[in-house]
Amino acid sequence: MPIRLKKLIGTVLLVALVVIYALVASIVAVAQLSESSPLVHLLFFLFSGLLWVLPAMGIIKWLIIEPRPKG
């Protein structure tokens, strides 16, 4: 796969990940945390704010893997 195409796909995946993750985390927060204390809100947003890094690291790791030499 050409490196430029790989970077384009990786960029689109990262942007889509962030947008979809933010929407899902917000929906969960609104649906589940409406009656919770501020401490629970803090812990939820701290945890969910850091959790998106794991799939993003997988995408970035895929981006930096060198292509196999042909031959």
CSV table of N, CA and C in Angstrom, one decimal:
chain,number,residue,atom,x,y,z
A,1,MET,N,0.9,-1.2,0.0
A,1,MET,CA,0.0,0.0,0.0
A,1,MET,C,0.9,1.2,0.0
A,2,PRO,N,0.6,2.2,-0.9
A,2,PRO,CA,1.5,3.4,-0.9
A,2,PRO,C,1.3,4.1,0.4
A,3,ILE,N,2.5,4.7,0.8
A,3,ILE,CA,2.5,5.4,2.1
A,3,ILE,C,1.5,6.6,2.2
A,4,ARG,N,1.3,7.3,1.1
A,4,ARG,CA,0.4,8.4,1.1
A,4,ARG,C,-1.0,7.9,1.4
A,5,LEU,N,-1.4,6.8,0.7
A,5,LEU,CA,-2.7,6.3,0.9
A,5,LEU,C,-2.9,5.8,2.4
A,6,LYS,N,-1.9,5.2,2.9
A,6,LYS,CA,-1.9,4.7,4.3
A,6,LYS,C,-2.1,5.8,5.2
A,7,LYS,N,-1.4,6.9,5.0
A,7,LYS,CA,-1.5,8.1,5.9
A,7,LYS,C,-2.9,8.7,5.8
A,8,LEU,N,-3.5,8.8,4.6
A,8,LEU,CA,-4.8,9.3,4.4
A,8,LEU,C,-5.8,8.4,5.1
A,9,ILE,N,-5.7,7.1,5.0
A,9,ILE,CA,-6.6,6.2,5.7
A,9,ILE,C,-6.5,6.4,7.2
A,10,GLY,N,-5.3,6.4,7.7
A,10,GLY,CA,-5.0,6.6,9.1
A,10,GLY,C,-5.6,7.9,9.7
A,11,THR,N,-5.4,8.9,8.9
A,11,THR,CA,-5.9,10.3,9.3
A,11,THR,C,-7.5,10.2,9.4
A,12,VAL,N,-8.1,9.7,8.4
A,12,VAL,CA,-9.6,9.6,8.4
A,12,VAL,C,-10.0,8.7,9.5
A,13,LEU,N,-9.4,7.6,9.8
A,13,LEU,CA,-9.7,6.7,10.9
A,13,LEU,C,-9.6,7.4,12.3
A,14,LEU,N,-8.5,8.2,12.4
A,14,LEU,CA,-8.3,8.9,13.7
A,14,LEU,C,-9.4,10.0,13.9
A,15,VAL,N,-9.7,10.7,12.9
A,15,VAL,CA,-10.7,11.7,13.0
A,15,VAL,C,-12.1,11.1,13.3
A,16,ALA,N,-12.4,10.0,12.6
A,16,ALA,CA,-13.7,9.3,12.8
A,16,ALA,C,-13.7,8.8,14.2
A,17,LEU,N,-12.6,8.2,14.7
A,17,LEU,CA,-12.6,7.6,16.1
A,17,LEU,C,-12.9,8.7,17.1
A,18,VAL,N,-12.2,9.9,17.0
A,18,VAL,CA,-12.4,10.9,18.0
A,18,VAL,C,-13.9,11.4,17.9
A,19,VAL,N,-14.4,11.6,16.8
A,19,VAL,CA,-15.8,12.1,16.7
A,19,VAL,C,-16.8,11.1,17.2
A,20,ILE,N,-16.7,9.9,16.8
A,20,ILE,CA,-17.6,8.9,17.2
A,20,ILE,C,-17.5,8.6,18.7
A,21,TYR,N,-16.2,8.5,19.2
A,21,TYR,CA,-16.0,8.3,20.6
A,21,TYR,C,-16.6,9.4,21.5
A,22,ALA,N,-16.4,10.7,21.0
A,22,ALA,CA,-16.9,11.8,21.8
A,22,ALA,C,-18.4,11.8,21.9
A,23,LEU,N,-19.1,11.4,20.7
A,23,LEU,CA,-20.5,11.3,20.7
A,23,LEU,C,-21.0,10.2,21.7
A,24,VAL,N,-20.4,9.1,21.6
A,24,VAL,CA,-20.8,7.9,22.4
A,24,VAL,C,-20.6,8.3,23.9
A,25,ALA,N,-19.4,8.8,24.2
A,25,ALA,CA,-19.2,9.2,25.6
A,25,ALA,C,-20.1,10.2,26.2
A,26,SER,N,-20.5,11.2,25.3
A,26,SER,CA,-21.5,12.2,25.7
A,26,SER,C,-22.9,11.6,25.9
A,27,ILE,N,-23.3,10.7,25.0
A,27,ILE,CA,-24.6,10.1,25.2
A,27,ILE,C,-24.6,9.2,26.4
A,28,VAL,N,-23.6,8.5,26.7
A,28,VAL,CA,-23.5,7.7,27.9
A,28,VAL,C,-23.6,8.6,29.2
A,29,ALA,N,-22.8,9.7,29.1
A,29,ALA,CA,-22.8,10.6,30.3
A,29,ALA,C,-24.2,11.2,30.5
A,30,VAL,N,-24.9,11.6,29.5
A,30,VAL,CA,-26.2,12.2,29.7
A,30,VAL,C,-27.2,11.2,30.1
A,31,ALA,N,-27.1,10.0,29.6
A,31,ALA,CA,-28.1,8.9,29.9
A,31,ALA,C,-27.9,8.3,31.3
A,32,GLN,N,-26.6,8.2,31.8
A,32,GLN,CA,-26.3,7.5,33.0
A,32,GLN,C,-25.9,8.4,34.2
A,33,LEU,N,-25.5,9.6,33.9
A,33,LEU,CA,-24.9,10.4,35.0
A,33,LEU,C,-25.8,11.5,35.5
A,34,SER,N,-27.0,11.6,35.1
A,34,SER,CA,-27.8,12.7,35.4
A,34,SER,C,-28.0,13.0,36.9
A,35,GLU,N,-28.1,11.9,37.6
A,35,GLU,CA,-28.3,12.0,39.1
A,35,GLU,C,-27.1,11.8,39.9
A,36,SER,N,-25.9,11.7,39.3
A,36,SER,CA,-24.7,11.3,40.0
A,36,SER,C,-24.0,12.6,40.6
A,37,SER,N,-23.1,12.3,41.5
A,37,SER,CA,-22.4,13.3,42.2
A,37,SER,C,-21.3,13.9,41.3
A,38,PRO,N,-20.8,15.1,41.6
A,38,PRO,CA,-19.7,15.7,40.8
A,38,PRO,C,-18.4,14.8,40.8
A,39,LEU,N,-18.2,14.0,41.8
A,39,LEU,CA,-17.0,13.1,41.9
A,39,LEU,C,-17.2,12.0,40.8
A,40,VAL,N,-18.4,11.5,40.7
A,40,VAL,CA,-18.6,10.5,39.7
A,40,VAL,C,-18.5,11.0,38.3
A,41,HIS,N,-18.9,12.3,38.1
A,41,HIS,CA,-18.8,12.9,36.8
A,41,HIS,C,-17.3,13.1,36.5
A,42,LEU,N,-16.5,13.6,37.5
A,42,LEU,CA,-15.1,13.8,37.3
A,42,LEU,C,-14.4,12.4,36.9
A,43,LEU,N,-14.7,11.4,37.6
A,43,LEU,CA,-14.1,10.1,37.3
A,43,LEU,C,-14.5,9.6,36.0
A,44,PHE,N,-15.8,9.7,35.6
A,44,PHE,CA,-16.2,9.2,34.3
A,44,PHE,C,-15.5,10.0,33.2
A,45,PHE,N,-15.4,11.3,33.3
A,45,PHE,CA,-14.8,12.1,32.2
A,45,PHE,C,-13.3,11.9,32.2
A,46,LEU,N,-12.7,11.7,33.3
A,46,LEU,CA,-11.3,11.4,33.4
A,46,LEU,C,-11.0,10.1,32.7
A,47,PHE,N,-11.7,9.1,33.0
A,47,PHE,CA,-11.5,7.8,32.4
A,47,PHE,C,-11.9,7.8,31.0
A,48,SER,N,-13.0,8.3,30.6
A,48,SER,CA,-13.4,8.3,29.2
A,48,SER,C,-12.5,9.2,28.3
A,49,GLY,N,-12.0,10.3,29.0
A,49,GLY,CA,-11.1,11.2,28.3
A,49,GLY,C,-9.8,10.5,27.9
A,50,LEU,N,-9.4,9.6,28.7
A,50,LEU,CA,-8.1,8.9,28.4
A,50,LEU,C,-8.3,7.6,27.7
A,51,LEU,N,-9.4,7.0,27.7
A,51,LEU,CA,-9.7,5.7,27.1
A,51,LEU,C,-9.5,5.7,25.6
A,52,TRP,N,-9.8,6.8,24.9
A,52,TRP,CA,-9.8,6.8,23.4
A,52,TRP,C,-8.3,6.7,22.9
A,53,VAL,N,-7.4,6.9,23.8
A,53,VAL,CA,-6.0,6.8,23.4
A,53,VAL,C,-5.6,5.4,23.0
A,54,LEU,N,-6.2,4.4,23.6
A,54,LEU,CA,-5.8,3.0,23.3
A,54,LEU,C,-6.1,2.6,21.8
A,55,PRO,N,-7.3,2.9,21.3
A,55,PRO,CA,-7.5,2.6,19.9
A,55,PRO,C,-6.7,3.5,19.0
A,56,ALA,N,-6.5,4.7,19.4
A,56,ALA,CA,-5.7,5.7,18.6
A,56,ALA,C,-4.3,5.2,18.5
A,57,MET,N,-3.7,4.6,19.6
A,57,MET,CA,-2.4,4.1,19.6
A,57,MET,C,-2.3,2.9,18.6
A,58,GLY,N,-3.3,2.1,18.5
A,58,GLY,CA,-3.3,1.0,17.5
A,58,GLY,C,-3.3,1.5,16.1
A,59,ILE,N,-4.1,2.6,15.8
A,59,ILE,CA,-4.0,3.2,14.4
A,59,ILE,C,-2.7,3.8,14.1
A,60,ILE,N,-2.1,4.5,15.1
A,60,ILE,CA,-0.8,5.1,14.9
A,60,ILE,C,0.3,4.1,14.7
A,61,LYS,N,0.2,3.0,15.5
A,61,LYS,CA,1.2,1.9,15.3
A,61,LYS,C,1.1,1.3,13.9
A,62,TRP,N,-0.1,1.1,13.4
A,62,TRP,CA,-0.3,0.6,12.1
A,62,TRP,C,0.3,1.6,11.0
A,63,LEU,N,0.2,2.9,11.3
A,63,LEU,CA,0.7,3.9,10.4
A,63,LEU,C,2.2,3.8,10.3
A,64,ILE,N,2.9,3.6,11.4
A,64,ILE,CA,4.3,3.7,11.4
A,64,ILE,C,5.0,2.3,11.0
A,65,ILE,N,4.3,1.3,10.9
A,65,ILE,CA,4.9,0.0,10.4
A,65,ILE,C,5.4,0.2,9.0
A,66,GLU,N,6.7,-0.2,8.8
A,66,GLU,CA,7.3,-0.1,7.5
A,66,GLU,C,6.7,-1.1,6.6
A,67,PRO,N,6.5,-0.8,5.3
A,67,PRO,CA,6.0,-1.8,4.4
A,67,PRO,C,7.1,-2.8,4.1
A,68,ARG,N,6.6,-4.0,3.8
A,68,ARG,CA,7.6,-5.1,3.5
A,68,ARG,C,8.3,-4.8,2.2
A,69,PRO,N,9.5,-5.1,2.1
A,69,PRO,CA,10.2,-4.9,0.8
A,69,PRO,C,9.7,-5.9,-0.3
A,70,LYS,N,9.5,-5.5,-1.5
A,70,LYS,CA,9.1,-6.4,-2.6
A,70,LYS,C,10.3,-7.1,-3.1
A,71,GLY,N,10.2,-8.4,-3.0
A,71,GLY,CA,11.3,-9.2,-3.6
A,71,GLY,C,11.8,-10.2,-2.8
